[in-house]
Amino acid sequence: MTTAIHKRSVAVLGATGSVGLSTLDVIRRHPERFSVSGLGGWTNVERIATLSNEFRPKMIGVSDFEESSLRQALPGDLATQIVSGSAGTEYLARQDEASIVVAGISGSAGLKPIFSALSSGKTVLIANKEPLVMCGELLKDVARKSNAVLLPVDSEHNAVFQCLPEDHQTGVSQSVGVAQGLAPRIRQITLTASGGPFLRTPASDLKHVTKSQALRHPTWKMGEKITVDSATLMNKGLELIEACRLFDLPQSQVEVVVHPQSVIHALVHYLDGSVLAHLAQADMRIPIAHALSYPDRIDSGAKPLDIVSISNLQFEAPDLDRFPCLSLARQAAEAGGAMPAVLNAANEIAVEGFLNEKIRFIDIPSLISEVMEKFSPKAPINLDEVLIVDQSARKIACKVLKNTFQS
Ligand SMILES: NC(=O)c1ccc[n+]([C@@H]2O[C@H](COP(=O)([O-])OP(=O)(O)OC[C@H]3O[C@@H](n4cnc5c(N)ncnc54)[C@H](OP(=O)(O)O)[C@@H]3O)[C@@H](O)[C@H]2O)c1
C-alpha cells in the first residue's frame, strides 16, 4: 500500500543566492511533494525572472529599485503578485499560501522576514544564521507562541539535529525548552570547520591576503559574505552562537574543531561516552532535503558518500592567534545580552569594508574587537531593541573603519 504524500508549498527567501538555488534544485526533483508559492530575490532580476518562469510562484519579492525592471522581465502570461522592498519580503514570508519558508537571505537583512514567518506559524528552515546570532531567544519565543516550527539548515546544525534523540529533535524544532533535557545528557557538541583557504597561511602573510584569495573556499561554494566569514573563521564563531541558541547550550559545551576534508559536519558527545557523528558530502542540498522532508527522507541529488575512498580524516584545534574572530565570538556568547548582535553588526561592516577593498583581511577582527569594547551587553527585550543595537553598532563600526583602518 502506498501512502499519499501531502504536497507542501514553499516560499524561498534569498532564492537567487546559493542556498536558494540549492533549495530549488531539491524542489525541482520532487514535484509531487513541493510547489513554490513564493520567490524572494533582491537585485538579481534576470535570475529571479528565469526562476519565476520555471516555478510559477504566486508572489515574487525584490528590492524597491528592481520592481519595474522585474515587471518588464517577467513572461506576460505569469499571473503573479510582485512585492518590493523590506516590507514586501516580510509580506512574502507570511504569505498565506506557503506552509514552509526557507530563510536563505544573507546577513541581518533576513531578521524581519524570519520574524514575520515565525509569527505567522510557518515551518521555517533556517540557513540564515545571523538573525539567530542577533536574537535567537526572541525568535524561539515568537516561534513557541505561534506554534511555528524551526528547522536548522546550516549544515553543522542540521548535522547536530540529526544526531539528537527524537524527543530532543521535537524540542528543538518546536522551540520547547530542550535545555533541561539536553545539556545534562551530553558532554558537548563539536562543530567542524574546513579551516578555509588560509588554514596553512603563515600569520605574517595574512596582511597581504586579497579579496579574490579570500573568496576561494576549498570545500563549499557559497555567497561572498559567508565565504569571507569562513576565511576569518567568523563563520564558525557565528555558528557557535547559533548552536548555543538552537540547542540551549552554554558556549563551553560547544567545541570547534578544524577538519579540512569537510566529511564529518558535527558530532554529539553523550554522557555515557558514545559519540554520534554526521557524515555527508559538502553539499547544502543534503541538509535542505532533510529539513524540507522532515521527518521523512528524500533524494537530495547529492553524490553518495564513498567511505572507502576517504582514506584520511584529520582533526586539529583551530589556531586562535591567526584567527581571532573565533575567540571574539566566544567572548560575545559568554557576555550574552546584546553582545552577539554587536559582534554580528561589526562583522557585517568589516566584511563589506574588506570586500570593497577599504580594509585589510587582518583588520576585520581588530575592527570588531574595537566596536565590542564600546558596548555593554544589556539584553534587548524585543525586536525594536535588537534593531536599535544593530544600527548603533553599525554606526560605530563605520566610524572606526573610517577613522582607524581606512588607508
Ligand atoms: N551558501 C551556503 O552554502 C550556506 C551554508 C550555510 C548557511 N548559509 C547561510 O545562508 C544565508 C545565505 O547565504 P548564501 O551563501 O546563499 O548567500 P548569497 O548567495 O549571497 O545569497 C543571498 C540572497 O539574499 C538576497 N538578499 C540580499 N540582500 C537582501 C535583502 N536586503 N532583502 C532580501 N533579500 C536579500 C540575495 O538576492 P540578490 O542576489 O537577488 O541580490 C540572494 O538571493 C547566509 O546567512 C549564510 O550564512 C549559507
Short mmCIF file of C-alpha atoms and ligand atoms in Angstrom, two decimals:
data_model
loop_
_atom_site.label_atom_id
_atom_site.label_comp_id
_atom_site.label_asym_id
_atom_site.label_seq_id
_atom_site.Cartn_x
_atom_site.Cartn_y
_atom_site.Cartn_z
CA MET A 1 0.00 0.00 0.00
CA THR A 2 1.40 3.45 -0.87
CA THR A 3 0.85 6.37 1.48
CA ALA A 4 -0.48 9.56 -0.09
CA ILE A 5 2.04 12.40 0.02
CA HIS A 6 0.75 15.70 1.34
CA LYS A 7 2.08 18.31 -1.12
CA ARG A 8 3.52 21.38 0.60
CA SER A 9 4.05 24.86 -0.78
CA VAL A 10 7.32 26.61 -0.16
CA ALA A 11 8.38 30.27 -0.15
CA VAL A 12 12.10 30.62 -0.80
CA LEU A 13 13.67 33.82 0.54
CA GLY A 14 17.05 34.54 -1.00
CA ALA A 15 16.02 32.40 -3.97
CA THR A 16 18.70 33.91 -6.23
CA GLY A 17 21.54 33.05 -3.82
CA SER A 18 23.49 29.91 -3.12
CA VAL A 19 21.11 28.42 -0.51
CA GLY A 20 18.08 29.48 -2.54
CA LEU A 21 19.32 27.79 -5.71
CA SER A 22 20.20 24.60 -3.81
CA THR A 23 16.70 24.59 -2.31
CA LEU A 24 15.08 24.99 -5.72
CA ASP A 25 17.22 22.19 -7.08
CA VAL A 26 15.87 19.83 -4.40
CA ILE A 27 12.29 21.03 -5.02
CA ARG A 28 12.71 20.54 -8.79
CA ARG A 29 13.40 16.85 -8.15
CA HIS A 30 10.16 16.35 -6.19
CA PRO A 31 7.22 17.98 -7.99
CA GLU A 32 4.87 15.51 -6.30
CA ARG A 33 5.88 16.80 -2.85
CA PHE A 34 6.52 20.52 -3.24
CA SER A 35 5.25 23.54 -5.11
CA VAL A 36 6.77 27.01 -4.97
CA SER A 37 4.35 29.68 -3.77
CA GLY A 38 6.85 32.49 -3.33
CA LEU A 39 10.29 33.52 -4.53
CA GLY A 40 12.29 36.31 -2.93
CA GLY A 41 15.36 37.87 -4.52
CA TRP A 42 16.80 41.34 -4.22
CA THR A 43 18.97 42.71 -7.04
CA ASN A 44 19.35 39.80 -9.46
CA VAL A 45 16.32 40.46 -11.67
CA GLU A 46 17.43 38.26 -14.53
CA ARG A 47 17.76 35.24 -12.27
CA ILE A 48 14.51 35.75 -10.40
CA ALA A 49 12.68 36.19 -13.71
CA THR A 50 14.09 32.90 -15.01
CA LEU A 51 13.23 31.09 -11.78
CA SER A 52 9.73 32.57 -11.79
CA ASN A 53 9.18 31.38 -15.32
CA GLU A 54 10.10 27.87 -14.24
CA PHE A 55 8.37 27.65 -10.82
CA ARG A 56 5.35 29.97 -11.46
CA PRO A 57 5.06 31.33 -7.88
CA LYS A 58 2.02 33.31 -6.67
CA MET A 59 4.27 36.03 -5.26
CA ILE A 60 7.74 37.40 -6.04
CA GLY A 61 9.78 39.82 -3.94
CA VAL A 62 12.64 42.11 -5.00
CA SER A 63 14.17 45.39 -3.83
CA ASP A 64 12.25 48.65 -4.44
CA PHE A 65 14.77 49.63 -7.12
CA GLU A 66 14.26 46.48 -9.16
CA GLU A 67 10.47 46.27 -9.15
CA SER A 68 9.88 47.92 -12.54
CA SER A 69 12.69 46.02 -14.30
CA LEU A 70 11.27 42.79 -12.88
CA ARG A 71 7.83 43.61 -14.30
CA GLN A 72 9.42 44.00 -17.73
CA ALA A 73 11.49 40.83 -17.41
CA LEU A 74 8.61 38.53 -16.41
CA PRO A 75 6.76 36.49 -19.02
CA GLY A 76 3.40 38.10 -19.93
CA ASP A 77 1.34 35.00 -19.09
CA LEU A 78 2.56 34.82 -15.49
CA ALA A 79 -0.19 35.82 -13.06
CA THR A 80 1.87 36.72 -10.06
CA GLN A 81 1.95 39.42 -7.43
CA ILE A 82 5.16 41.43 -7.12
CA VAL A 83 6.05 42.83 -3.72
CA SER A 84 9.08 45.01 -3.14
CA GLY A 85 11.43 46.32 -0.50
CA SER A 86 11.90 45.03 3.03
CA ALA A 87 8.18 45.25 3.78
CA GLY A 88 7.48 43.22 0.63
CA THR A 89 9.91 40.49 1.71
CA GLU A 90 8.27 40.36 5.14
CA TYR A 91 4.87 40.02 3.46
CA LEU A 92 6.21 37.24 1.25
CA ALA A 93 7.47 35.45 4.38
CA ARG A 94 3.99 35.38 5.91
CA GLN A 95 2.14 34.76 2.63
CA ASP A 96 -0.94 32.59 3.26
CA GLU A 97 -0.12 30.06 0.52
CA ALA A 98 3.25 29.00 1.97
CA SER A 99 3.47 26.40 4.70
CA ILE A 100 7.28 26.21 4.55
CA VAL A 101 9.56 29.25 4.40
CA VAL A 102 13.22 28.79 3.54
CA ALA A 103 15.31 31.56 5.11
CA GLY A 104 18.18 31.98 2.64
CA ILE A 105 18.78 35.74 2.81
CA SER A 106 22.31 36.69 3.69
CA GLY A 107 23.07 38.63 6.91
CA SER A 108 20.87 40.64 9.24
CA ALA A 109 18.55 41.62 6.35
CA GLY A 110 16.89 38.25 6.98
CA LEU A 111 15.84 39.08 10.55
CA LYS A 112 12.48 40.77 9.96
CA PRO A 113 11.35 38.27 7.30
CA ILE A 114 12.19 35.36 9.64
CA PHE A 115 10.34 37.09 12.46
CA SER A 116 7.38 37.58 10.13
CA ALA A 117 7.36 33.90 9.05
CA LEU A 118 7.66 32.60 12.60
CA SER A 119 4.93 34.95 13.87
CA SER A 120 2.63 33.50 11.21
CA GLY A 121 3.21 29.95 12.41
CA LYS A 122 5.16 28.73 9.38
CA THR A 123 7.68 25.91 9.28
CA VAL A 124 10.88 27.91 8.89
CA LEU A 125 14.03 26.29 7.52
CA ILE A 126 16.85 28.50 8.77
CA ALA A 127 20.11 28.75 6.85
CA ASN A 128 20.40 32.48 7.57
CA LYS A 129 22.42 32.28 10.80
CA GLU A 130 22.90 35.99 11.54
CA PRO A 131 19.33 36.59 12.89
CA LEU A 132 19.74 33.61 15.26
CA VAL A 133 23.02 35.14 16.46
CA MET A 134 21.42 38.56 16.91
CA CYS A 135 18.37 37.42 18.88
CA GLY A 136 17.86 33.66 18.81
CA GLU A 137 15.96 33.68 22.10
CA LEU A 138 13.42 36.19 20.78
CA LEU A 139 12.96 34.18 17.61
CA LYS A 140 12.40 30.97 19.57
CA ASP A 141 9.97 32.80 21.80
CA VAL A 142 7.87 34.00 18.90
CA ALA A 143 8.01 30.52 17.33
CA ARG A 144 6.74 28.98 20.55
CA LYS A 145 3.88 31.45 20.85
CA SER A 146 2.67 30.94 17.30
CA ASN A 147 3.30 27.18 17.09
CA ALA A 148 5.81 27.71 14.32
CA VAL A 149 8.38 25.01 13.57
CA LEU A 150 12.04 25.88 13.26
CA LEU A 151 14.41 23.52 11.49
CA PRO A 152 18.17 24.11 11.20
CA VAL A 153 19.57 24.02 7.68
CA ASP A 154 23.08 25.32 8.33
CA SER A 155 24.98 22.09 7.64
CA GLU A 156 26.64 21.69 11.06
CA HIS A 157 23.43 22.47 12.98
CA ASN A 158 21.39 20.21 10.79
CA ALA A 159 24.05 17.54 11.47
CA VAL A 160 23.77 18.05 15.25
CA PHE A 161 19.98 17.96 14.95
CA GLN A 162 20.17 14.62 13.13
CA CYS A 163 22.39 13.17 15.91
CA LEU A 164 19.94 14.15 18.67
CA PRO A 165 17.43 11.71 20.16
CA GLU A 166 13.98 12.02 18.59
CA ASP A 167 12.38 13.71 21.62
CA HIS A 168 15.06 16.41 21.51
CA GLN A 169 14.58 16.91 17.81
CA THR A 170 10.96 17.65 18.57
CA GLY A 171 12.04 20.03 21.33
CA VAL A 172 14.40 21.94 19.06
CA SER A 173 12.02 22.15 16.13
CA GLN A 174 9.12 23.31 18.29
CA SER A 175 11.35 25.59 20.37
CA VAL A 176 10.25 23.98 23.62
CA GLY A 177 12.88 24.04 26.39
CA VAL A 178 15.32 21.41 25.25
CA ALA A 179 17.86 22.83 27.71
CA GLN A 180 16.59 20.93 30.69
CA GLY A 181 16.79 17.66 28.80
CA LEU A 182 19.79 18.06 26.54
CA ALA A 183 22.54 19.80 28.49
CA PRO A 184 22.79 17.17 31.27
CA ARG A 185 22.65 14.23 28.83
CA ILE A 186 25.52 15.33 26.66
CA ARG A 187 29.06 16.40 27.38
CA GLN A 188 29.39 18.64 24.37
CA ILE A 189 28.75 19.07 20.70
CA THR A 190 31.51 19.53 18.14
CA LEU A 191 31.13 21.71 15.07
CA THR A 192 33.69 21.10 12.37
CA ALA A 193 35.33 23.81 10.27
CA SER A 194 37.12 23.29 6.98
CA GLY A 195 39.66 25.90 8.09
CA GLY A 196 39.07 27.98 4.96
CA PRO A 197 41.59 28.97 2.30
CA PHE A 198 44.19 30.26 4.80
CA LEU A 199 44.41 27.23 7.05
CA ARG A 200 48.16 26.88 6.42
CA THR A 201 48.95 30.53 5.63
CA PRO A 202 51.60 31.97 7.99
CA ALA A 203 50.42 34.87 10.18
CA SER A 204 52.86 37.26 8.51
CA ASP A 205 51.23 36.63 5.09
CA LEU A 206 47.65 37.24 6.22
CA LYS A 207 48.07 41.01 5.90
CA HIS A 208 48.58 40.60 2.14
CA VAL A 209 45.51 38.45 1.55
CA THR A 210 43.39 39.69 -1.38
CA LYS A 211 39.66 39.61 -1.89
CA SER A 212 39.89 37.00 -4.64
CA GLN A 213 42.07 34.74 -2.45
CA ALA A 214 39.56 35.03 0.41
CA LEU A 215 36.72 34.15 -1.93
CA ARG A 216 38.32 30.85 -2.97
CA HIS A 217 36.85 28.42 -0.45
CA PRO A 218 38.40 24.93 -0.57
CA THR A 219 35.26 22.82 0.00
CA TRP A 220 32.00 24.86 -0.14
CA LYS A 221 30.54 27.10 -2.88
CA MET A 222 28.66 29.92 -1.16
CA GLY A 223 27.80 33.62 -1.26
CA GLU A 224 30.56 36.21 -0.79
CA LYS A 225 29.80 37.24 2.79
CA ILE A 226 29.79 33.73 4.25
CA THR A 227 32.88 32.84 2.19
CA VAL A 228 34.86 35.68 3.77
CA ASP A 229 33.45 34.67 7.18
CA SER A 230 34.77 31.16 6.54
CA ALA A 231 38.22 32.54 5.74
CA THR A 232 38.38 34.54 9.02
CA LEU A 233 36.70 31.67 10.97
CA MET A 234 33.98 34.15 11.99
CA ASN A 235 31.57 31.81 10.23
CA LYS A 236 32.40 29.18 12.84
CA GLY A 237 32.12 31.83 15.55
CA LEU A 238 28.63 32.76 14.35
CA GLU A 239 27.79 29.06 14.17
CA LEU A 240 28.97 28.55 17.73
CA ILE A 241 26.47 31.18 18.91
CA GLU A 242 23.83 29.75 16.56
CA ALA A 243 24.35 26.32 18.18
CA CYS A 244 24.02 27.77 21.70
CA ARG A 245 20.71 29.36 20.62
CA LEU A 246 19.28 26.37 18.78
CA PHE A 247 20.27 23.69 21.27
CA ASP A 248 20.12 25.72 24.50
CA LEU A 249 23.73 25.02 25.38
CA PRO A 250 26.35 27.22 27.05
CA GLN A 251 29.30 28.12 24.82
CA SER A 252 31.53 25.92 26.97
CA GLN A 253 29.65 22.86 25.67
CA VAL A 254 30.20 23.78 22.01
CA GLU A 255 33.59 22.80 20.65
CA VAL A 256 35.03 23.85 17.29
CA VAL A 257 37.47 21.55 15.50
CA VAL A 258 39.20 22.07 12.16
CA HIS A 259 38.52 19.19 9.81
CA PRO A 260 39.83 20.12 6.34
CA GLN A 261 38.05 17.29 4.47
CA SER A 262 34.54 18.54 5.46
CA VAL A 263 33.18 14.98 5.62
CA ILE A 264 32.07 14.99 9.26
CA HIS A 265 29.89 18.05 9.86
CA ALA A 266 29.20 17.71 13.58
CA LEU A 267 29.48 15.29 16.49
CA VAL A 268 27.35 14.89 19.61
CA HIS A 269 29.20 13.53 22.67
CA TYR A 270 26.84 11.79 25.08
CA LEU A 271 27.45 11.34 28.79
CA ASP A 272 27.96 7.58 28.52
CA GLY A 273 30.93 8.08 26.18
CA SER A 274 29.07 7.47 22.92
CA VAL A 275 29.83 9.96 20.17
CA LEU A 276 27.42 10.26 17.24
CA ALA A 277 28.78 11.88 14.09
CA HIS A 278 27.08 13.06 10.92
CA LEU A 279 28.93 12.34 7.67
CA ALA A 280 27.95 13.67 4.26
CA GLN A 281 29.26 15.27 1.10
CA ALA A 282 29.84 19.01 1.41
CA ASP A 283 26.60 19.78 -0.44
CA MET A 284 23.92 22.05 1.00
CA ARG A 285 21.21 20.09 -0.79
CA ILE A 286 21.63 17.38 1.87
CA PRO A 287 20.58 19.42 4.95
CA ILE A 288 17.99 21.27 2.84
CA ALA A 289 16.40 17.99 1.64
CA HIS A 290 16.43 16.68 5.21
CA ALA A 291 14.63 19.75 6.56
CA LEU A 292 12.19 20.02 3.63
CA SER A 293 11.01 16.45 4.07
CA TYR A 294 11.49 16.08 7.86
CA PRO A 295 10.84 13.56 9.37
CA ASP A 296 10.75 11.70 6.06
CA ARG A 297 13.81 11.28 3.77
CA ILE A 298 14.08 12.20 0.10
CA ASP A 299 16.76 12.17 -2.58
CA SER A 300 18.73 15.42 -2.44
CA GLY A 301 20.59 14.98 -5.71
CA ALA A 302 23.94 14.90 -3.88
CA LYS A 303 26.56 12.31 -4.80
CA PRO A 304 26.60 9.35 -2.39
CA LEU A 305 29.48 9.38 0.08
CA ASP A 306 32.06 6.73 -0.79
CA ILE A 307 33.64 5.97 2.58
CA VAL A 308 36.22 3.60 1.10
CA SER A 309 37.70 6.47 -0.90
CA ILE A 310 38.08 8.58 2.23
CA SER A 311 41.50 7.47 3.35
CA ASN A 312 42.27 10.28 5.72
CA LEU A 313 40.17 12.30 8.15
CA GLN A 314 42.14 14.97 10.00
CA PHE A 315 41.11 16.97 13.06
CA GLU A 316 43.00 19.77 14.74
CA ALA A 317 42.38 22.62 17.15
CA PRO A 318 41.78 26.00 15.48
CA ASP A 319 44.65 28.49 15.65
CA LEU A 320 43.11 31.32 17.66
CA ASP A 321 46.15 33.58 17.22
CA ARG A 322 45.84 33.63 13.46
CA PHE A 323 42.03 33.56 13.53
CA PRO A 324 40.93 35.76 16.46
CA CYS A 325 37.34 36.06 15.18
CA LEU A 326 36.53 32.73 16.78
CA SER A 327 37.63 33.99 20.21
CA LEU A 328 35.63 37.20 19.72
CA ALA A 329 32.53 35.13 19.04
CA ARG A 330 33.15 33.07 22.20
CA GLN A 331 33.50 36.29 24.19
CA ALA A 332 30.23 37.57 22.73
CA ALA A 333 28.47 34.27 23.50
CA GLU A 334 29.78 34.34 27.08
CA ALA A 335 28.82 38.00 27.58
CA GLY A 336 25.34 37.31 26.18
CA GLY A 337 22.73 40.09 26.10
CA ALA A 338 23.23 42.34 23.10
CA MET A 339 26.86 41.39 22.52
CA PRO A 340 26.24 38.77 19.81
CA ALA A 341 24.19 41.37 17.89
CA VAL A 342 27.05 43.87 18.25
CA LEU A 343 29.56 41.26 17.06
CA ASN A 344 27.39 40.46 14.07
CA ALA A 345 26.82 44.09 13.05
CA ALA A 346 30.51 44.95 13.35
CA ASN A 347 31.42 41.86 11.35
CA GLU A 348 28.99 42.75 8.54
CA ILE A 349 30.53 46.24 8.26
CA ALA A 350 34.07 44.85 8.43
CA VAL A 351 33.43 42.21 5.76
CA GLU A 352 31.79 44.77 3.50
CA GLY A 353 34.83 47.03 4.04
CA PHE A 354 37.15 44.19 3.09
CA LEU A 355 35.09 43.25 0.01
CA ASN A 356 35.15 46.91 -1.07
CA GLU A 357 38.91 46.86 -0.51
CA LYS A 358 38.79 49.58 2.14
CA ILE A 359 40.41 47.49 4.88
CA ARG A 360 42.79 44.53 5.00
CA PHE A 361 41.85 40.96 5.88
CA ILE A 362 43.65 41.24 9.25
CA ASP A 363 41.75 44.44 10.11
CA ILE A 364 38.45 42.53 10.28
CA PRO A 365 38.92 41.11 13.81
CA SER A 366 40.58 44.30 15.09
CA LEU A 367 37.65 46.40 13.95
CA ILE A 368 35.10 44.03 15.53
CA SER A 369 37.02 43.96 18.80
CA GLU A 370 37.15 47.75 18.95
CA VAL A 371 33.39 48.01 18.41
CA MET A 372 32.64 45.33 21.04
CA GLU A 373 34.66 47.27 23.62
CA LYS A 374 32.31 50.22 23.24
CA PHE A 375 29.15 48.29 24.22
CA SER A 376 27.69 46.96 27.44
CA PRO A 377 25.78 43.74 26.89
CA LYS A 378 22.27 44.59 28.15
CA ALA A 379 19.80 42.11 26.68
CA PRO A 380 17.32 43.52 24.14
CA ILE A 381 13.78 42.59 25.09
CA ASN A 382 12.08 42.95 21.74
CA LEU A 383 12.73 43.20 18.02
CA ASP A 384 12.87 47.02 18.04
CA GLU A 385 15.58 46.97 20.70
CA VAL A 386 17.60 44.44 18.69
CA LEU A 387 17.36 46.67 15.63
CA ILE A 388 18.47 49.71 17.67
CA VAL A 389 21.55 47.83 18.93
CA ASP A 390 22.26 46.62 15.39
CA GLN A 391 22.04 50.15 13.95
CA SER A 392 24.18 51.78 16.62
CA ALA A 393 26.85 49.04 16.37
CA ARG A 394 26.91 49.60 12.59
CA LYS A 395 27.30 53.35 13.01
CA ILE A 396 30.21 52.90 15.40
CA ALA A 397 31.78 50.25 13.17
CA CYS A 398 31.61 52.62 10.16
CA LYS A 399 33.24 55.37 12.22
CA VAL A 400 36.00 53.04 13.46
CA LEU A 401 36.55 51.76 9.93
CA LYS A 402 36.93 55.30 8.57
CA ASN A 403 38.99 56.77 11.39
CA THR A 404 41.24 53.87 12.31
CA PHE A 405 41.57 51.40 9.48
CA GLN A 406 40.90 53.03 6.14
CA SER A 407 44.16 53.80 4.42
N1 LIG B 1 25.76 29.19 0.90
C1 LIG B 1 25.86 28.21 1.75
O1 LIG B 1 26.32 27.11 1.44
C2 LIG B 1 25.40 28.39 3.19
C3 LIG B 1 25.55 27.35 4.10
C4 LIG B 1 25.07 27.51 5.39
C5 LIG B 1 24.48 28.70 5.78
N2 LIG B 1 24.37 29.72 4.88
C6 LIG B 1 23.75 30.98 5.32
O2 LIG B 1 22.63 31.22 4.46
C7 LIG B 1 22.48 32.60 4.21
C8 LIG B 1 22.54 32.83 2.70
O3 LIG B 1 23.84 32.52 2.23
P1 LIG B 1 24.16 32.42 0.68
O4 LIG B 1 25.55 31.89 0.60
O5 LIG B 1 23.06 31.71 -0.01
O6 LIG B 1 24.16 33.97 0.28
P2 LIG B 1 24.11 34.59 -1.19
O7 LIG B 1 24.48 33.60 -2.21
O8 LIG B 1 24.88 35.86 -1.11
O9 LIG B 1 22.55 34.93 -1.39
C9 LIG B 1 21.91 35.92 -0.62
C10 LIG B 1 20.48 36.03 -1.05
O10 LIG B 1 19.83 37.06 -0.28
C11 LIG B 1 19.22 38.03 -1.16
N3 LIG B 1 19.29 39.32 -0.48
C12 LIG B 1 20.37 40.08 -0.25
N4 LIG B 1 20.03 41.20 0.44
C13 LIG B 1 18.69 41.11 0.65
C14 LIG B 1 17.73 41.95 1.29
N5 LIG B 1 18.10 43.11 1.87
N6 LIG B 1 16.44 41.55 1.33
C15 LIG B 1 16.05 40.38 0.74
N7 LIG B 1 16.92 39.55 0.11
C16 LIG B 1 18.21 39.91 0.07
C17 LIG B 1 20.07 37.97 -2.42
O11 LIG B 1 19.35 38.49 -3.53
P3 LIG B 1 20.08 39.03 -4.89
O12 LIG B 1 21.18 38.05 -5.19
O13 LIG B 1 18.98 38.98 -5.90
O14 LIG B 1 20.57 40.41 -4.63
C18 LIG B 1 20.30 36.46 -2.52
O15 LIG B 1 19.17 35.82 -3.04
C19 LIG B 1 23.60 33.30 4.98
O16 LIG B 1 23.12 33.73 6.23
C20 LIG B 1 24.64 32.20 5.18
O17 LIG B 1 25.40 32.39 6.35
C21 LIG B 1 24.81 29.59 3.59
#
